[in-house]
Coordinates of C-alpha atoms in Angstrom, one line a residue:
M1 CA -126.2 102.5 245.8
R2 CA -122.6 102.7 243.9
Q3 CA -123.4 106.2 242.7
I4 CA -124.1 107.3 246.0
R5 CA -120.9 105.6 247.5
A6 CA -118.9 107.4 244.3
A7 CA -120.4 110.7 245.8
I8 CA -119.4 110.1 249.0
F9 CA -115.9 109.0 248.1
A10 CA -115.6 112.6 246.1
A11 CA -116.7 114.4 249.0
L12 CA -113.9 112.9 251.0
F13 CA -111.5 113.7 248.2
P14 CA -112.3 117.1 246.5
F15 CA -109.1 117.1 244.7
M16 CA -110.1 114.0 242.6
A17 CA -111.9 115.8 240.1
C18 CA -109.6 114.8 237.2
L19 CA -111.0 111.1 237.8
P20 CA -112.9 109.6 234.6
A21 CA -116.1 110.3 236.4
M22 CA -115.6 113.8 235.9
A23 CA -115.0 113.9 232.3
Q24 CA -115.2 117.2 230.4
D25 CA -115.5 118.5 226.7
V26 CA -112.0 119.2 225.1
T27 CA -110.7 119.9 221.5
L28 CA -107.6 118.7 220.6
T29 CA -105.7 120.4 217.5
S30 CA -102.7 119.4 216.0
R31 CA -100.0 122.0 215.6
D32 CA -100.1 122.5 212.0
G33 CA -103.9 123.1 212.3
D34 CA -104.6 120.3 210.1
V35 CA -106.5 117.6 212.4
T36 CA -109.3 118.5 215.1
I37 CA -110.4 115.8 217.6
T38 CA -113.4 116.8 219.8
G39 CA -115.0 114.6 222.8
D40 CA -114.7 113.7 226.4
L41 CA -111.5 113.8 228.0
L42 CA -111.3 110.4 229.9
G43 CA -107.8 111.1 231.5
F44 CA -104.5 112.6 230.8
D45 CA -101.1 111.0 232.3
G46 CA -99.0 114.0 231.9
E47 CA -98.0 112.6 228.0
F48 CA -101.2 111.4 226.4
Y49 CA -104.7 112.4 226.5
R50 CA -107.5 109.6 226.5
V51 CA -110.6 111.3 224.6
D52 CA -113.9 109.5 224.2
T53 CA -114.8 110.6 220.5
I54 CA -117.6 110.0 218.0
Y55 CA -115.0 107.4 216.6
G56 CA -114.4 105.6 220.2
E57 CA -111.9 106.0 222.8
L58 CA -108.7 107.5 221.3
T59 CA -105.0 108.0 222.8
V60 CA -103.4 111.1 221.5
D61 CA -99.8 112.0 222.2
G62 CA -99.9 115.4 224.1
S63 CA -96.9 116.8 222.7
G64 CA -98.3 116.8 219.4
V65 CA -101.5 118.7 220.0
L66 CA -103.0 121.7 221.6
C67 CA -105.9 121.4 223.9
E68 CA -108.7 123.7 224.5
G69 CA -111.7 123.4 226.3
P70 CA -113.0 123.4 230.3
G71 CA -111.4 119.7 230.5
C72 CA -107.9 120.6 229.6
P73 CA -105.4 120.0 232.7
N74 CA -102.9 122.6 233.6
L75 CA -99.6 121.3 231.7
N76 CA -97.4 123.3 234.2
A77 CA -99.1 122.0 237.4
Y78 CA -99.9 118.0 236.4
V79 CA -100.2 115.7 239.2
A80 CA -100.2 112.2 238.6
E81 CA -103.2 110.5 240.3
V82 CA -104.0 107.1 240.7
T83 CA -106.6 105.0 242.9
L84 CA -106.2 101.7 244.4
S85 CA -108.9 99.4 245.9
G86 CA -109.2 96.2 247.5
A87 CA -107.8 94.1 250.1
P88 CA -106.9 95.7 253.6
T89 CA -104.3 93.0 253.9
I90 CA -102.3 94.9 251.2
G91 CA -103.6 98.3 251.6
H92 CA -103.0 98.6 255.3
I93 CA -99.2 98.1 255.7
L94 CA -97.7 96.7 252.4
M95 CA -98.7 99.7 250.0
P96 CA -98.0 102.5 252.4
A97 CA -94.6 100.9 252.9
L98 CA -93.7 100.8 249.2
I99 CA -95.0 104.1 248.6
E100 CA -93.1 105.8 251.2
A101 CA -89.7 103.9 249.9
F102 CA -90.6 105.0 246.3
A103 CA -90.9 108.5 247.3
L104 CA -87.6 108.5 249.1
R105 CA -86.0 106.9 246.1
Q106 CA -87.7 109.4 243.5
G107 CA -86.2 112.3 246.0
L108 CA -89.8 113.4 246.9
E109 CA -91.6 114.1 250.1
A110 CA -94.6 111.8 251.0
A111 CA -97.6 113.2 252.9
R112 CA -100.6 111.0 254.1
D113 CA -103.9 112.2 254.5
N114 CA -106.5 110.0 256.3
A115 CA -110.0 110.7 255.4
S116 CA -111.3 107.6 257.5
D117 CA -110.3 104.3 258.7
V118 CA -110.6 102.9 255.1
S119 CA -109.6 105.4 252.9
F120 CA -106.7 107.8 252.8
A121 CA -104.2 109.5 250.4
Y122 CA -100.5 109.9 249.7
T123 CA -99.4 113.2 248.2
L124 CA -95.7 113.3 246.9
S125 CA -94.4 116.6 246.6
D126 CA -91.1 118.1 245.5
P127 CA -89.4 119.0 248.6
T128 CA -87.7 122.5 247.2
N129 CA -90.9 124.0 245.9
G130 CA -93.8 122.1 247.6
E131 CA -95.4 121.1 244.6
A132 CA -97.4 118.1 244.1
R133 CA -96.3 115.2 241.6
G134 CA -98.4 112.7 242.3
R135 CA -101.2 111.4 244.7
F136 CA -101.8 107.5 245.8
Y137 CA -105.5 107.3 246.8
L138 CA -106.2 104.1 248.6
R139 CA -109.6 102.6 249.6
L140 CA -109.8 99.1 251.7
T141 CA -112.7 97.1 251.3
N142 CA -112.3 93.6 250.2
T143 CA -110.9 92.2 246.8
D144 CA -114.8 91.7 245.6
E145 CA -115.2 95.6 246.2
G146 CA -111.9 96.3 244.6
F147 CA -113.0 94.6 241.3
A148 CA -116.3 96.1 241.5
D149 CA -114.7 99.8 241.6
L150 CA -112.6 98.9 238.7
L151 CA -115.1 97.9 236.6
A152 CA -117.1 100.7 237.7
G153 CA -114.6 103.1 236.5
E154 CA -113.7 104.3 240.4
A155 CA -110.3 102.5 240.7
D156 CA -107.4 102.1 238.4
M157 CA -106.0 99.1 240.2
V158 CA -107.2 96.4 242.3
M159 CA -105.3 95.4 245.8
S160 CA -106.6 91.5 245.3
L161 CA -105.9 88.2 247.6
R162 CA -107.3 86.1 244.7
E163 CA -107.2 85.6 241.0
V164 CA -109.9 87.5 238.8
T165 CA -112.9 85.2 238.4
R166 CA -114.1 84.4 235.0
S167 CA -117.3 86.6 235.4
E168 CA -115.4 89.7 236.6
A169 CA -113.0 89.0 233.5
I170 CA -116.1 89.0 231.0
R171 CA -117.2 92.2 232.7
G172 CA -114.0 93.8 232.3
R173 CA -113.7 93.1 228.6
E174 CA -116.9 94.5 227.9
A175 CA -116.0 97.7 230.1
G176 CA -112.9 98.1 227.9
L177 CA -110.6 97.1 230.3
G178 CA -108.7 94.6 228.4
D179 CA -108.6 91.0 229.3
L180 CA -107.6 90.9 233.1
R181 CA -106.6 87.1 232.9
D182 CA -103.7 88.1 230.9
T183 CA -100.6 87.9 232.6
R184 CA -99.7 91.6 231.5
R185 CA -102.9 92.8 233.6
S186 CA -102.0 91.6 236.6
R187 CA -98.6 91.2 238.9
V188 CA -97.8 89.2 241.9
L189 CA -96.5 91.9 244.4
A190 CA -95.4 90.1 247.3
L191 CA -96.2 86.5 248.7
D192 CA -98.5 85.3 251.8
A193 CA -99.3 81.9 252.9
L194 CA -102.4 80.1 254.7
V195 CA -101.7 78.6 257.8
P196 CA -103.4 76.6 260.2
L197 CA -103.6 78.5 263.5
V198 CA -104.0 77.4 267.3
S199 CA -103.6 79.1 270.6
A200 CA -100.2 79.0 272.1
G201 CA -101.7 76.4 275.0
N202 CA -103.0 74.0 272.5
P203 CA -100.6 70.7 272.7
V204 CA -101.0 69.8 269.4
T205 CA -98.3 70.9 266.9
T206 CA -99.0 68.9 263.8
I207 CA -101.5 68.1 261.5
T208 CA -101.7 66.1 258.2
T209 CA -103.1 67.7 255.1
P210 CA -105.9 64.9 255.0
Q211 CA -106.7 65.5 258.6
L212 CA -107.1 69.3 258.0
A213 CA -109.5 68.8 255.2
Q214 CA -111.7 66.3 257.5
V215 CA -111.6 69.0 260.4
L216 CA -113.1 71.6 257.8
A217 CA -115.6 69.5 256.4
G218 CA -116.7 68.0 260.0
E219 CA -115.5 64.7 259.6
I220 CA -113.2 65.6 262.4
T221 CA -114.9 67.1 265.4
D222 CA -113.0 66.5 268.6
W223 CA -109.3 67.4 269.3
V224 CA -108.5 64.0 271.0
Q225 CA -108.8 62.7 267.4
L226 CA -105.6 64.7 266.5
G227 CA -103.7 63.9 269.9
G228 CA -105.1 66.9 271.9
A229 CA -107.8 67.5 274.6
D230 CA -111.2 65.5 274.7
A231 CA -113.0 68.8 273.3
P232 CA -115.0 70.0 270.0
I233 CA -113.2 72.0 267.7
A234 CA -114.2 75.4 267.1
V235 CA -113.2 76.1 263.4
H236 CA -112.3 79.7 262.3
L237 CA -112.0 81.2 258.7
H238 CA -111.9 84.2 256.9
D239 CA -115.3 85.4 255.7
S240 CA -116.5 84.2 252.2
T241 CA -116.9 87.8 251.2
T242 CA -112.9 88.4 251.5
G243 CA -110.3 87.3 248.9
L244 CA -108.4 85.3 251.9
G245 CA -111.6 83.7 252.6
Q246 CA -112.5 82.6 248.9
S247 CA -108.9 81.8 248.4
T248 CA -109.2 79.3 251.6
E249 CA -112.3 77.7 250.5
R250 CA -111.0 77.0 246.9
R251 CA -107.5 75.7 248.2
M252 CA -109.3 73.6 250.8
L253 CA -111.8 72.1 248.3
Q254 CA -108.6 71.3 246.2
G255 CA -107.3 69.8 249.0
G256 CA -110.0 67.3 249.7
A257 CA -112.6 69.2 251.8
T258 CA -116.1 68.4 250.5
A259 CA -117.8 70.9 252.4
F260 CA -117.5 73.3 255.4
V261 CA -118.8 72.3 258.7
D262 CA -121.6 73.9 260.1
G263 CA -120.8 76.6 263.1
T264 CA -117.5 77.7 261.3
I265 CA -116.9 81.3 262.8
R266 CA -116.0 83.6 260.0
H267 CA -114.0 86.7 260.4
L268 CA -113.6 89.9 258.0
D269 CA -109.8 90.3 258.9
G270 CA -106.9 88.5 259.7
A271 CA -106.2 90.5 263.1
A272 CA -109.8 89.4 264.3
L273 CA -109.3 85.6 263.4
S274 CA -106.0 85.6 265.0
Q275 CA -107.1 87.4 268.2
A276 CA -110.2 84.9 268.5
V277 CA -108.1 81.8 268.0
S278 CA -105.3 83.0 270.4
Q279 CA -108.1 83.5 273.1
D280 CA -109.5 79.7 272.5
P281 CA -107.5 77.0 273.5
F282 CA -109.8 74.6 271.4
A283 CA -109.8 76.8 268.0
L284 CA -108.3 76.0 264.7
G285 CA -108.2 78.8 262.4
I286 CA -106.9 79.1 258.8
G287 CA -105.3 82.3 258.6
S288 CA -102.4 84.4 256.9
R289 CA -98.6 83.8 257.8
S290 CA -98.6 87.7 257.6
E291 CA -101.1 88.2 260.6
K292 CA -100.5 85.1 263.0
G293 CA -100.7 87.3 265.8
L294 CA -99.9 85.4 269.2
T295 CA -101.2 82.2 267.8
F296 CA -99.2 79.1 267.0
E297 CA -98.8 77.7 263.5
L298 CA -99.2 73.8 262.9
A299 CA -96.8 72.2 260.9
L300 CA -98.6 70.3 258.0
T301 CA -97.4 66.4 257.8
G302 CA -98.4 63.3 256.0
E303 CA -98.3 59.7 256.3
C304 CA -95.0 59.7 255.0
G305 CA -93.4 61.7 258.0
F306 CA -92.7 64.9 255.9
A307 CA -93.4 68.2 257.9
M308 CA -94.1 71.5 256.3
Q309 CA -94.3 74.9 257.5
A310 CA -94.4 78.2 256.0
T311 CA -91.0 79.6 256.3
R312 CA -89.9 82.5 254.2
R313 CA -87.9 80.3 252.1
A314 CA -90.6 77.4 251.6
V315 CA -93.4 80.1 250.8
K316 CA -90.9 81.8 248.1
T317 CA -90.4 78.3 246.5
E318 CA -93.7 77.2 246.9
D319 CA -92.5 74.2 248.5
Y320 CA -95.0 75.0 251.4
P321 CA -98.3 73.9 249.4
L322 CA -100.8 77.0 250.6
T323 CA -99.2 79.8 249.2
A324 CA -101.2 83.0 248.7
P325 CA -99.8 85.5 246.0
M326 CA -100.8 89.1 246.7
F327 CA -102.1 90.5 243.0
L328 CA -102.2 93.9 241.6
Y329 CA -104.8 94.1 238.7
L330 CA -104.5 96.7 236.0
P331 CA -106.7 97.7 233.1
A332 CA -105.4 97.8 229.6
R333 CA -104.8 101.6 229.5
R334 CA -101.7 103.9 229.8
L335 CA -101.2 105.1 233.6
P336 CA -99.3 108.2 234.5
K337 CA -95.5 108.2 234.2
L338 CA -95.0 108.5 238.0
V339 CA -97.3 105.6 238.5
R340 CA -95.5 103.5 235.7
E341 CA -92.4 104.4 237.8
F342 CA -94.0 103.0 241.2
L343 CA -94.8 99.7 239.4
A344 CA -91.5 99.4 238.0
F345 CA -90.0 100.2 241.5
T346 CA -92.1 97.4 243.0
R347 CA -89.9 94.8 241.1
E348 CA -86.5 96.1 242.4
P349 CA -84.3 94.7 244.9
A350 CA -85.0 97.9 247.2
A351 CA -88.7 97.0 247.1
Q352 CA -88.4 93.2 247.7
L353 CA -86.3 94.3 251.1
V354 CA -89.2 96.7 252.0
I355 CA -91.7 93.7 251.1
R356 CA -89.9 91.5 253.6
R357 CA -89.5 94.1 256.4
A358 CA -93.2 94.6 256.1
G359 CA -93.9 91.1 257.1
F360 CA -94.7 89.2 253.7
V361 CA -92.4 87.1 251.3
D362 CA -90.6 88.8 248.5
Q363 CA -89.6 87.7 245.1
L364 CA -86.0 88.1 245.0
P365 CA -84.5 85.2 243.7
E366 CA -82.0 83.6 246.0
E367 CA -79.3 80.7 245.3
I368 CA -79.6 78.0 247.9
A369 CA -76.4 75.8 248.1
I370 CA -76.7 72.0 249.2
N371 CA -75.7 72.2 252.5
D372 CA -78.3 74.9 253.1
Q373 CA -81.2 72.7 251.9
G374 CA -81.8 70.3 254.8
D375 CA -82.3 66.9 254.3
R376 CA -83.6 66.9 250.6
F377 CA -81.1 64.1 249.6
A378 CA -81.5 62.1 252.6
N379 CA -85.3 62.4 252.3
A380 CA -84.9 61.6 248.5
V381 CA -83.2 58.0 249.8
L382 CA -85.7 57.5 252.5
R383 CA -88.8 58.6 250.6
A384 CA -88.2 57.8 246.8
G385 CA -90.7 55.3 245.4
Q386 CA -90.0 51.5 244.9
E387 CA -89.3 52.0 241.1
V388 CA -86.5 55.0 241.9
T389 CA -83.3 52.7 241.8
L390 CA -79.8 53.5 243.4
G391 CA -78.7 54.4 240.1
D392 CA -81.3 57.0 239.6
L393 CA -80.4 58.5 243.0
Q394 CA -76.9 58.5 242.5
R395 CA -77.3 60.0 239.1
M396 CA -79.2 62.6 240.6
T397 CA -76.8 63.6 243.6
Q398 CA -73.8 63.7 240.9
I399 CA -75.8 66.2 238.8
L400 CA -77.1 68.6 241.2
S401 CA -74.3 68.4 244.1
P402 CA -72.2 70.8 242.2
L403 CA -75.3 73.2 241.5
K404 CA -77.1 75.6 243.8
R405 CA -80.7 75.8 243.7
L406 CA -82.7 79.1 242.8
T407 CA -85.9 79.9 244.7
T408 CA -87.3 80.5 241.7
T409 CA -89.7 77.6 241.3
F410 CA -92.5 76.7 238.9
R411 CA -95.8 74.7 239.7
F412 CA -98.8 74.0 238.1
E413 CA -102.4 74.3 238.6
P414 CA -104.6 71.5 240.0
G415 CA -105.4 69.2 237.2
S416 CA -103.8 71.4 234.4
A417 CA -100.8 72.0 232.3
R418 CA -101.3 75.6 233.0
L419 CA -98.6 77.3 235.3
D420 CA -100.1 78.5 238.5
A421 CA -100.3 82.5 239.2
Q422 CA -96.9 82.7 241.4
S423 CA -95.1 80.6 238.6
R424 CA -96.2 82.7 235.8
S425 CA -95.0 85.7 237.8
N426 CA -91.8 83.8 238.0
V427 CA -91.5 83.2 234.1
D428 CA -91.7 86.9 233.7
G429 CA -89.2 87.8 236.5
L430 CA -86.6 85.3 235.4
A431 CA -87.1 86.4 231.6
R432 CA -86.3 89.9 232.9
A433 CA -83.2 88.7 234.5
L434 CA -82.1 86.7 231.3
E435 CA -82.6 90.0 229.3
S436 CA -80.7 92.0 231.8
G437 CA -77.6 89.9 231.6
F438 CA -78.0 88.8 235.0
Y439 CA -77.0 85.3 234.7
D440 CA -74.6 85.8 231.8
G441 CA -71.8 83.2 232.0
R442 CA -73.5 80.9 234.3
Q443 CA -75.1 77.6 233.7
L444 CA -79.0 77.1 234.3
V445 CA -80.6 73.7 234.4
F446 CA -84.4 73.3 234.2
V447 CA -84.9 70.2 236.5
G448 CA -88.5 68.5 236.2
F449 CA -89.6 66.4 239.3
S450 CA -93.2 64.6 239.9
D451 CA -95.4 63.0 242.5
G452 CA -95.2 59.4 242.8
E453 CA -98.7 58.5 241.2
G454 CA -98.1 56.0 238.2
P455 CA -94.9 54.4 237.0
A456 CA -91.6 55.9 237.4
G457 CA -90.7 55.8 234.0
A458 CA -93.4 57.4 232.9
N459 CA -93.4 60.2 235.5
R460 CA -89.8 61.0 234.6
K461 CA -90.9 61.3 230.7
I462 CA -93.7 63.9 232.3
A463 CA -91.3 65.9 234.5
L464 CA -88.9 66.4 231.5
R465 CA -91.7 67.8 229.2
R466 CA -92.6 70.2 232.1
A467 CA -89.0 71.2 232.4
K468 CA -88.9 71.4 228.5
A469 CA -92.2 73.6 228.7
V470 CA -91.2 75.9 231.5
R471 CA -87.7 76.5 229.6
D472 CA -89.6 77.4 226.3
A473 CA -92.2 80.0 228.3
V474 CA -89.0 81.7 229.9
L475 CA -87.1 82.2 226.3
H476 CA -90.0 83.4 224.9
S477 CA -90.7 86.1 227.4
A478 CA -86.7 86.9 227.5
E479 CA -87.2 88.3 223.8
T480 CA -83.9 90.6 223.9
A481 CA -81.8 87.9 226.0
Q482 CA -78.2 87.1 224.3
L483 CA -78.8 83.4 225.2
D484 CA -75.3 82.7 223.6
R485 CA -73.9 83.9 227.0
L486 CA -75.2 81.5 229.1
K487 CA -75.8 77.6 229.0
I488 CA -79.3 76.3 229.4
E489 CA -80.1 72.7 230.1
T490 CA -83.3 70.6 231.1
E491 CA -83.1 67.6 233.1
A492 CA -85.7 65.4 235.2
F493 CA -85.6 63.3 238.1
G494 CA -89.4 62.2 238.3
E495 CA -90.5 61.3 241.8
A496 CA -87.0 60.9 243.0
M497 CA -86.8 63.7 245.2
P498 CA -90.5 64.2 247.1
M499 CA -91.0 67.5 248.7
A500 CA -94.1 66.2 250.5
C501 CA -96.4 63.3 251.1
D502 CA -98.3 62.1 247.9
D503 CA -101.5 61.4 250.4
S504 CA -103.4 64.5 249.5
E505 CA -103.7 66.5 246.3
W506 CA -101.6 69.6 248.2
G507 CA -98.8 67.0 248.6
R508 CA -98.9 65.8 245.2
R509 CA -98.9 69.4 243.7
A510 CA -95.8 70.2 246.0
N511 CA -94.3 67.3 244.6
R512 CA -94.9 68.1 240.5
R513 CA -92.6 71.1 239.9
V514 CA -89.8 72.7 237.9
E515 CA -86.8 73.8 239.9
I516 CA -83.8 76.0 238.6
W517 CA -80.5 74.8 239.5
M518 CA -77.4 76.7 238.6
R519 CA -73.4 77.1 239.0

């Protein structure tokens, strides 16, 4: 079946002849004639040949060899090509917006060729002579299919709405793609969030995180139990074959849902889900922030009174507990120079602005002054545990008041000391900023916080260990940073400033964090 699908895709794009599936014989000879390598050409990125030989797969610098054989590329008319496969949420709007912005930055013209509703290509050409410089092929199915295409050699990158699974990582290593769980094999392209959705006519405006888990588990079945009309709740979720569906199920199970209620209505895409919910006054859906359509987002609350909504800043800081990173996964092989330049562009401020305008949450760090942080200090006084003293609160206020909070925040996987995916991306981003000298002359404080479970003294010690661990991870990654040009400190206040209620795992996870404060 996969061979048939590959043939169909190749027929749609006949100019894809240089993909690995079309490998041909080549002979590479050093310019002095002393060394000769023969094998099947697996790829050429404009600079390096990748050849399957009797010695295994070799990468050879093209400047040092001459190529002979039917598989040799035309060096004077080389076109960088890359195929991306996976989640339509990324491929429909975000990726085209980034490709077009990148072409503008490079002084190239971008032309789109639609082969079907799920397959299209962008050709980037030199406007002076019309010669193609690069082609981006996009295939929109779902995250599972994206990884399947990568493993089968039919794609170079995966557009994913979840992290790679263990079985996919094992098969990727066996296929010579490297360790797909390595931080170098993936990057967070943008951020989204999972949000509870209802129709605009539904009188319910908030739901506690335990109640949401109970609705999904079938323990709460009527709106009257949530303060609404006496009518059964119709639950809508993304299909379990989609990345968002799989991410939703994982997050809900972590939040206390033991299973999913029978009769749950599943949808293959976010637009269909939001449309169905908007038309049913008794529906409750879990959808994405970027595809809410005409629905209304319920605020997540808890018994302690906190209310959380998926605002741009709350998603960026992960203060909202159901963030959904959007990934690009790449194999451990050299990509064409133009493609590498595109990947570098996605991290630039200009690309982050494109991401925001496309309706997603960017990762550009922002500094938030105390006066712009809402009621954080008032909540610290009202919601801090009984073991947090007035002296603790005064000390925290005295230290943090002169500083600004950076939106770059670090949180941990449930039941683990390992940073979550968004936070691992934040380590890399902060390290690159330190290496560039962006924060030279500044004071950076890594501040640890905890949930309220357990003694306050022990929580402060745990929070301080986490702050030091995050600091060490950032400094380890910032290999070329001149650290004598800035001041780096660590602090911890434990449970003194909760962001959410501790009555669910989601709330406790939101409270276990390391923030960056600076001046």
